[in-house]
PDB file of C-alpha atoms in Angstrom:
ATOM      1  CA  MET A   1      68.834 201.320 116.773  1.00 67.00           C
ATOM      2  CA  ASN A   2      66.422 198.434 116.286  1.00 83.00           C
ATOM      3  CA  LEU A   3      64.401 198.172 119.461  1.00 94.00           C
ATOM      4  CA  LYS A   4      62.897 194.831 120.353  1.00 97.00           C
ATOM      5  CA  GLY A   5      59.205 194.929 121.168  1.00 98.00           C
ATOM      6  CA  ALA A   6      56.519 192.466 122.255  1.00 98.00           C
ATOM      7  CA  LEU A   7      52.826 192.563 121.444  1.00 98.00           C
ATOM      8  CA  ALA A   8      51.018 190.239 123.866  1.00 98.00           C
ATOM      9  CA  ILE A   9      47.507 189.148 122.901  1.00 98.00           C
ATOM     10  CA  PHE A  10      45.534 188.031 125.969  1.00 98.00           C
ATOM     11  CA  VAL A  11      43.415 184.971 125.160  1.00 97.00           C
ATOM     12  CA  LYS A  12      41.515 182.078 126.700  1.00 96.00           C
ATOM     13  CA  THR A  13      41.266 178.573 125.289  1.00 96.00           C
ATOM     14  CA  PRO A  14      37.565 177.812 124.624  1.00 93.00           C
ATOM     15  CA  GLU A  15      38.017 174.083 125.190  1.00 92.00           C
ATOM     16  CA  LEU A  16      39.182 174.816 128.741  1.00 94.00           C
ATOM     17  CA  SER A  17      37.562 178.095 129.848  1.00 94.00           C
ATOM     18  CA  PRO A  18      34.265 179.905 129.303  1.00 93.00           C
ATOM     19  CA  VAL A  19      34.637 182.723 126.757  1.00 94.00           C
ATOM     20  CA  LYS A  20      32.525 185.818 126.070  1.00 94.00           C
ATOM     21  CA  THR A  21      29.973 184.977 128.772  1.00 94.00           C
ATOM     22  CA  ARG A  22      28.292 188.400 128.655  1.00 93.00           C
ATOM     23  CA  LEU A  23      27.993 188.146 124.884  1.00 94.00           C
ATOM     24  CA  ALA A  24      26.614 184.616 125.239  1.00 94.00           C
ATOM     25  CA  ALA A  25      23.867 185.952 127.505  1.00 93.00           C
ATOM     26  CA  GLY A  26      22.638 188.055 124.591  1.00 92.00           C
ATOM     27  CA  ILE A  27      23.242 185.877 121.518  1.00 94.00           C
ATOM     28  CA  GLY A  28      23.617 182.362 122.902  1.00 93.00           C
ATOM     29  CA  ALA A  29      26.681 180.323 123.803  1.00 94.00           C
ATOM     30  CA  GLU A  30      27.140 178.788 120.354  1.00 95.00           C
ATOM     31  CA  ASN A  31      27.086 182.157 118.593  1.00 95.00           C
ATOM     32  CA  ALA A  32      29.407 183.654 121.204  1.00 95.00           C
ATOM     33  CA  LEU A  33      31.884 180.837 120.602  1.00 96.00           C
ATOM     34  CA  GLN A  34      31.630 181.416 116.855  1.00 96.00           C
ATOM     35  CA  PHE A  35      32.375 185.086 117.436  1.00 97.00           C
ATOM     36  CA  TYR A  36      35.417 184.251 119.539  1.00 97.00           C
ATOM     37  CA  ASP A  37      36.802 181.812 116.980  1.00 96.00           C
ATOM     38  CA  ARG A  38      36.298 184.309 114.158  1.00 97.00           C
ATOM     39  CA  SER A  39      37.741 187.100 116.271  1.00 97.00           C
ATOM     40  CA  LEU A  40      40.885 185.037 116.874  1.00 97.00           C
ATOM     41  CA  ILE A  41      41.242 184.494 113.121  1.00 97.00           C
ATOM     42  CA  ALA A  42      40.913 188.232 112.466  1.00 98.00           C
ATOM     43  CA  THR A  43      43.279 189.177 115.293  1.00 97.00           C
ATOM     44  CA  LYS A  44      45.846 186.654 114.062  1.00 97.00           C
ATOM     45  CA  ALA A  45      45.699 188.121 110.556  1.00 97.00           C
ATOM     46  CA  VAL A  46      46.186 191.650 111.895  1.00 98.00           C
ATOM     47  CA  ALA A  47      49.131 190.518 114.022  1.00 97.00           C
ATOM     48  CA  ARG A  48      50.791 188.860 111.034  1.00 97.00           C
ATOM     49  CA  GLN A  49      50.424 192.048 109.008  1.00 97.00           C
ATOM     50  CA  ILE A  50      51.904 194.094 111.832  1.00 98.00           C
ATOM     51  CA  LYS A  51      54.852 191.697 112.034  1.00 97.00           C
ATOM     52  CA  THR A  52      55.657 192.243 108.354  1.00 97.00           C
ATOM     53  CA  GLU A  53      55.912 195.990 108.969  1.00 96.00           C
ATOM     54  CA  ILE A  54      57.668 195.879 112.367  1.00 96.00           C
ATOM     55  CA  PRO A  55      60.086 192.949 111.943  1.00 94.00           C
ATOM     56  CA  HIS A  56      61.727 193.441 115.348  1.00 96.00           C
ATOM     57  CA  LEU A  57      58.366 192.958 117.077  1.00 98.00           C
ATOM     58  CA  ASP A  58      57.453 189.559 118.535  1.00 98.00           C
ATOM     59  CA  ILE A  59      53.793 188.567 118.579  1.00 98.00           C
ATOM     60  CA  ILE A  60      52.990 186.549 121.699  1.00 98.00           C
ATOM     61  CA  TRP A  61      49.840 184.722 122.749  1.00 98.00           C
ATOM     62  CA  ALA A  62      49.332 185.362 126.474  1.00 98.00           C
ATOM     63  CA  VAL A  63      47.308 182.247 127.272  1.00 97.00           C
ATOM     64  CA  ALA A  64      45.205 181.988 130.427  1.00 96.00           C
ATOM     65  CA  GLU A  65      45.501 178.235 130.972  1.00 96.00           C
ATOM     66  CA  PRO A  66      48.929 176.664 131.595  1.00 96.00           C
ATOM     67  CA  GLU A  67      47.687 173.312 130.250  1.00 96.00           C
ATOM     68  CA  ALA A  68      46.922 174.993 126.893  1.00 95.00           C
ATOM     69  CA  LEU A  69      50.458 176.133 126.119  1.00 93.00           C
ATOM     70  CA  HIS A  70      50.878 173.293 123.634  1.00 91.00           C
ATOM     71  CA  SER A  71      47.413 173.609 122.107  1.00 92.00           C
ATOM     72  CA  PRO A  72      47.430 173.794 118.296  1.00 92.00           C
ATOM     73  CA  ARG A  73      45.273 176.910 118.658  1.00 92.00           C
ATOM     74  CA  TRP A  74      48.360 178.872 119.656  1.00 95.00           C
ATOM     75  CA  ASN A  75      51.010 177.464 117.339  1.00 88.00           C
ATOM     76  CA  ASN A  76      51.273 180.583 115.137  1.00 87.00           C
ATOM     77  CA  PHE A  77      53.234 182.845 117.482  1.00 96.00           C
ATOM     78  CA  LYS A  78      55.279 182.651 120.644  1.00 96.00           C
ATOM     79  CA  ILE A  79      53.388 181.708 123.801  1.00 97.00           C
ATOM     80  CA  ILE A  80      53.493 182.860 127.408  1.00 97.00           C
ATOM     81  CA  ASN A  81      51.266 181.849 130.297  1.00 97.00           C
ATOM     82  CA  GLN A  82      49.366 184.643 132.025  1.00 98.00           C
ATOM     83  CA  GLY A  83      50.080 183.154 135.429  1.00 96.00           C
ATOM     84  CA  LYS A  84      47.797 182.881 138.441  1.00 95.00           C
ATOM     85  CA  GLY A  85      45.407 185.310 140.075  1.00 95.00           C
ATOM     86  CA  ASP A  86      42.872 187.851 138.923  1.00 96.00           C
ATOM     87  CA  LEU A  87      43.323 190.005 135.831  1.00 96.00           C
ATOM     88  CA  GLY A  88      45.408 192.642 137.588  1.00 97.00           C
ATOM     89  CA  GLN A  89      47.851 190.024 138.852  1.00 98.00           C
ATOM     90  CA  ARG A  90      48.065 188.420 135.418  1.00 97.00           C
ATOM     91  CA  LEU A  91      48.680 191.739 133.662  1.00 98.00           C
ATOM     92  CA  HIS A  92      51.489 192.419 136.102  1.00 98.00           C
ATOM     93  CA  THR A  93      52.995 188.954 135.581  1.00 98.00           C
ATOM     94  CA  VAL A  94      53.038 189.195 131.800  1.00 98.00           C
ATOM     95  CA  TYR A  95      54.357 192.763 131.752  1.00 98.00           C
ATOM     96  CA  LYS A  96      57.115 191.991 134.247  1.00 97.00           C
ATOM     97  CA  ASN A  97      58.182 188.756 132.544  1.00 97.00           C
ATOM     98  CA  LEU A  98      58.295 190.233 129.054  1.00 98.00           C
ATOM     99  CA  GLN A  99      60.260 193.269 130.203  1.00 95.00           C
ATOM    100  CA  HIS A 100      63.221 190.999 130.864  1.00 94.00           C
ATOM    101  CA  ASP A 101      63.608 190.392 127.129  1.00 95.00           C
ATOM    102  CA  TYR A 102      62.058 193.405 125.379  1.00 98.00           C
ATOM    103  CA  ASP A 103      62.580 197.156 125.187  1.00 97.00           C
ATOM    104  CA  TYR A 104      58.843 197.784 125.174  1.00 98.00           C
ATOM    105  CA  VAL A 105      55.719 195.704 125.760  1.00 98.00           C
ATOM    106  CA  ALA A 106      52.164 196.166 124.510  1.00 98.00           C
ATOM    107  CA  PHE A 107      48.889 194.418 125.378  1.00 98.00           C
ATOM    108  CA  ILE A 108      45.708 193.852 123.395  1.00 98.00           C
ATOM    109  CA  GLY A 109      42.873 191.354 123.692  1.00 96.00           C
ATOM    110  CA  ALA A 110      41.039 189.331 121.072  1.00 93.00           C
ATOM    111  CA  ASP A 111      37.802 191.266 121.573  1.00 93.00           C
ATOM    112  CA  SER A 112      38.568 194.293 119.367  1.00 94.00           C
ATOM    113  CA  PRO A 113      38.978 192.537 116.019  1.00 96.00           C
ATOM    114  CA  HIS A 114      37.999 195.670 114.101  1.00 97.00           C
ATOM    115  CA  LEU A 115      41.232 197.478 114.985  1.00 97.00           C
ATOM    116  CA  SER A 116      43.172 198.093 111.796  1.00 97.00           C
ATOM    117  CA  HIS A 117      46.784 197.028 111.510  1.00 97.00           C
ATOM    118  CA  THR A 118      47.679 200.636 110.659  1.00 97.00           C
ATOM    119  CA  ALA A 119      46.141 201.922 113.901  1.00 97.00           C
ATOM    120  CA  LEU A 120      47.974 199.301 115.939  1.00 98.00           C
ATOM    121  CA  ILE A 121      51.258 199.984 114.146  1.00 98.00           C
ATOM    122  CA  GLU A 122      50.855 203.656 115.034  1.00 98.00           C
ATOM    123  CA  ALA A 123      50.202 202.692 118.669  1.00 98.00           C
ATOM    124  CA  LEU A 124      53.253 200.429 118.741  1.00 98.00           C
ATOM    125  CA  ASN A 125      55.458 203.097 117.192  1.00 97.00           C
ATOM    126  CA  LEU A 126      54.311 205.538 119.869  1.00 98.00           C
ATOM    127  CA  THR A 127      55.063 202.928 122.520  1.00 98.00           C
ATOM    128  CA  SER A 128      58.551 202.457 121.126  1.00 97.00           C
ATOM    129  CA  LYS A 129      59.127 206.198 120.879  1.00 97.00           C
ATOM    130  CA  TYR A 130      57.931 207.047 124.397  1.00 97.00           C
ATOM    131  CA  ARG A 131      58.982 203.811 126.103  1.00 96.00           C
ATOM    132  CA  GLN A 132      60.954 205.580 128.860  1.00 94.00           C
ATOM    133  CA  GLU A 133      58.748 208.676 129.120  1.00 96.00           C
ATOM    134  CA  LYS A 134      55.098 207.760 128.659  1.00 97.00           C
ATOM    135  CA  PHE A 135      52.653 204.913 128.645  1.00 98.00           C
ATOM    136  CA  VAL A 136      50.296 204.522 125.687  1.00 98.00           C
ATOM    137  CA  LEU A 137      46.655 203.782 126.448  1.00 98.00           C
ATOM    138  CA  GLY A 138      43.700 203.141 124.170  1.00 98.00           C
ATOM    139  CA  GLU A 139      40.397 203.501 126.016  1.00 98.00           C
ATOM    140  CA  THR A 140      37.015 201.996 125.176  1.00 97.00           C
ATOM    141  CA  PHE A 141      33.725 203.855 125.306  1.00 96.00           C
ATOM    142  CA  ASP A 142      32.492 201.654 128.159  1.00 94.00           C
ATOM    143  CA  GLY A 143      35.364 202.727 130.433  1.00 96.00           C
ATOM    144  CA  GLY A 144      37.817 199.925 129.768  1.00 96.00           C
ATOM    145  CA  PHE A 145      40.918 199.839 127.600  1.00 97.00           C
ATOM    146  CA  TYR A 146      41.844 197.986 124.411  1.00 98.00           C
ATOM    147  CA  TYR A 147      45.560 198.803 124.246  1.00 98.00           C
ATOM    148  CA  PHE A 148      48.345 199.344 126.749  1.00 98.00           C
ATOM    149  CA  GLY A 149      51.993 199.888 125.941  1.00 98.00           C
ATOM    150  CA  GLY A 150      55.083 200.889 127.866  1.00 98.00           C
ATOM    151  CA  GLY A 151      58.741 200.336 128.548  1.00 97.00           C
ATOM    152  CA  LYS A 152      59.127 201.526 132.125  1.00 96.00           C
ATOM    153  CA  LYS A 153      59.025 199.171 135.069  1.00 95.00           C
ATOM    154  CA  LEU A 154      55.832 199.205 137.098  1.00 97.00           C
ATOM    155  CA  PRO A 155      55.201 197.873 140.597  1.00 97.00           C
ATOM    156  CA  GLN A 156      52.548 195.259 141.091  1.00 97.00           C
ATOM    157  CA  GLU A 157      50.176 197.641 142.879  1.00 97.00           C
ATOM    158  CA  VAL A 158      49.654 199.667 139.687  1.00 97.00           C
ATOM    159  CA  TRP A 159      47.771 196.714 138.229  1.00 98.00           C
ATOM    160  CA  LEU A 160      46.160 195.551 141.466  1.00 97.00           C
ATOM    161  CA  ASN A 161      44.689 198.945 142.384  1.00 97.00           C
ATOM    162  CA  VAL A 162      42.316 198.854 139.418  1.00 97.00           C
ATOM    163  CA  LYS A 163      38.788 197.457 139.216  1.00 97.00           C
ATOM    164  CA  TYR A 164      38.477 195.605 135.914  1.00 95.00           C
ATOM    165  CA  SER A 165      35.367 195.141 133.741  1.00 91.00           C
ATOM    166  CA  HIS A 166      34.090 198.406 135.198  1.00 92.00           C
ATOM    167  CA  ASP A 167      33.210 201.815 133.776  1.00 94.00           C
ATOM    168  CA  GLN A 168      36.109 203.333 135.732  1.00 96.00           C
ATOM    169  CA  THR A 169      38.800 200.829 134.709  1.00 97.00           C
ATOM    170  CA  ALA A 170      40.716 203.095 132.306  1.00 97.00           C
ATOM    171  CA  TYR A 171      40.372 206.061 134.657  1.00 97.00           C
ATOM    172  CA  GLN A 172      41.743 204.076 137.587  1.00 98.00           C
ATOM    173  CA  LEU A 173      44.592 202.636 135.520  1.00 98.00           C
ATOM    174  CA  SER A 174      45.504 206.126 134.276  1.00 98.00           C
ATOM    175  CA  ALA A 175      45.547 207.387 137.855  1.00 98.00           C
ATOM    176  CA  GLN A 176      48.078 204.671 138.715  1.00 98.00           C
ATOM    177  CA  LEU A 177      50.221 205.072 135.595  1.00 98.00           C
ATOM    178  CA  ILE A 178      50.562 208.840 135.908  1.00 97.00           C
ATOM    179  CA  LYS A 179      52.653 208.307 139.044  1.00 97.00           C
ATOM    180  CA  TYR A 180      55.373 206.725 136.885  1.00 97.00           C
ATOM    181  CA  GLY A 181      55.243 208.656 133.616  1.00 96.00           C
ATOM    182  CA  GLY A 182      53.083 210.542 131.171  1.00 97.00           C
ATOM    183  CA  ILE A 183      50.183 208.982 129.299  1.00 98.00           C
ATOM    184  CA  GLU A 184      49.693 209.146 125.533  1.00 98.00           C
ATOM    185  CA  LYS A 185      46.020 208.527 124.722  1.00 97.00           C
ATOM    186  CA  LEU A 186      44.881 206.797 121.541  1.00 98.00           C
ATOM    187  CA  LYS A 187      41.558 207.287 119.795  1.00 97.00           C
ATOM    188  CA  LYS A 188      38.687 205.745 121.737  1.00 97.00           C
ATOM    189  CA  THR A 189      36.865 202.762 120.303  1.00 97.00           C
ATOM    190  CA  PHE A 190      34.709 199.851 121.456  1.00 96.00           C
ATOM    191  CA  ASP A 191      35.330 196.222 122.260  1.00 95.00           C
ATOM    192  CA  ILE A 192      32.828 193.404 121.992  1.00 96.00           C
ATOM    193  CA  ASP A 193      31.467 192.222 125.331  1.00 94.00           C
ATOM    194  CA  THR A 194      27.696 192.323 124.772  1.00 93.00           C
ATOM    195  CA  ALA A 195      25.096 191.894 122.035  1.00 93.00           C
ATOM    196  CA  GLU A 196      24.892 195.680 121.776  1.00 92.00           C
ATOM    197  CA  ASP A 197      28.629 195.806 121.106  1.00 94.00           C
ATOM    198  CA  LEU A 198      28.149 193.260 118.342  1.00 94.00           C
ATOM    199  CA  LYS A 199      25.737 195.680 116.685  1.00 93.00           C
ATOM    200  CA  ASN A 200      28.477 198.304 116.777  1.00 94.00           C
ATOM    201  CA  LEU A 201      30.740 195.856 114.983  1.00 95.00           C
ATOM    202  CA  ALA A 202      28.033 195.141 112.403  1.00 94.00           C
ATOM    203  CA  ASN A 203      27.795 198.864 111.658  1.00 93.00           C
ATOM    204  CA  PHE A 204      31.544 199.464 111.654  1.00 94.00           C
ATOM    205  CA  SER A 205      33.194 200.762 108.504  1.00 91.00           C
ATOM    206  CA  GLU A 206      36.926 201.182 107.882  1.00 88.00           C
ATOM    207  CA  ASN A 207      38.857 201.243 104.613  1.00 88.00           C
ATOM    208  CA  LEU A 208      41.995 199.540 105.899  1.00 91.00           C
ATOM    209  CA  LEU A 209      40.603 196.281 107.228  1.00 97.00           C
ATOM    210  CA  LEU A 210      41.900 192.873 106.201  1.00 97.00           C
ATOM    211  CA  PRO A 211      39.689 190.198 104.554  1.00 97.00           C
ATOM    212  CA  GLU A 212      39.465 188.229 107.813  1.00 97.00           C
ATOM    213  CA  GLN A 213      38.161 191.324 109.600  1.00 98.00           C
ATOM    214  CA  LEU A 214      35.629 192.023 106.870  1.00 97.00           C
ATOM    215  CA  ASP A 215      34.441 188.419 107.075  1.00 97.00           C
ATOM    216  CA  LEU A 216      33.856 188.829 110.808  1.00 97.00           C
ATOM    217  CA  ILE A 217      31.916 192.047 110.305  1.00 96.00           C
ATOM    218  CA  GLU A 218      29.752 190.378 107.682  1.00 96.00           C
ATOM    219  CA  TRP A 219      29.094 187.488 110.080  1.00 96.00           C
ATOM    220  CA  SER A 220      28.176 189.941 112.856  1.00 95.00           C
ATOM    221  CA  ARG A 221      25.615 191.530 110.527  1.00 94.00           C
ATOM    222  CA  SER A 222      24.028 188.171 109.872  1.00 93.00           C
ATOM    223  CA  ILE A 223      23.807 187.503 113.621  1.00 89.00           C
ATOM    224  CA  SER A 224      22.973 190.881 115.164  1.00 78.00           C
ATOM    225  CA  LYS A 225      19.830 191.423 113.082  1.00 74.00           C
ATOM    226  CA  PHE A 226      18.153 188.609 115.018  1.00 71.00           C
ATOM    227  CA  PHE A 227      18.660 190.264 118.407  1.00 68.00           C
ATOM    228  CA  SER A 228      17.026 193.391 119.762  1.00 55.00           C
TER     229      SER A 228
END
């Protein structure tokens, strides 16, 4: 049976919304925008590679701004609007809407561009396998999460009863999810929110990265050495 899956990549449109504001506080707004643009390029390349290996998976940009749905930035994959409200409300909206058309749904952002396509394929395969039993969660070292996947319906309060951008975010989300199924944990990693995170990216080494990811890491090395 060929299950139909969706990988939603949550993004903002820099021309319309501030991006990477905490990173900008450490490395400047222009450098933060450069990081975001390069991160989108790397994430896009990873998504394309994943698509070649999971052909029944749709890659979908989950775009924050409704007026950006026709932006040329997002013309590579399918597009969905995140909807209104805070992050919890928007996560609920995207998950609920995509569940109408897909057997399983996964979320990532564009702020973990070092994730290899092989690691994400493994996460997606686990999501497909456990879609009616477990949720799949990849946590970050700062208490957030970089990957979510599932196939079971979830009420809105699961997403709303979580404090986001907090060191307890993944813990609180897990506490909500466990009421509706098991949780399969992925290997912890980092995402890039601050200048210190950018240093982690500069020091990151992985054999299975794509050229676009390696280019971003090389750029981060050229930038991070100027900041304490």
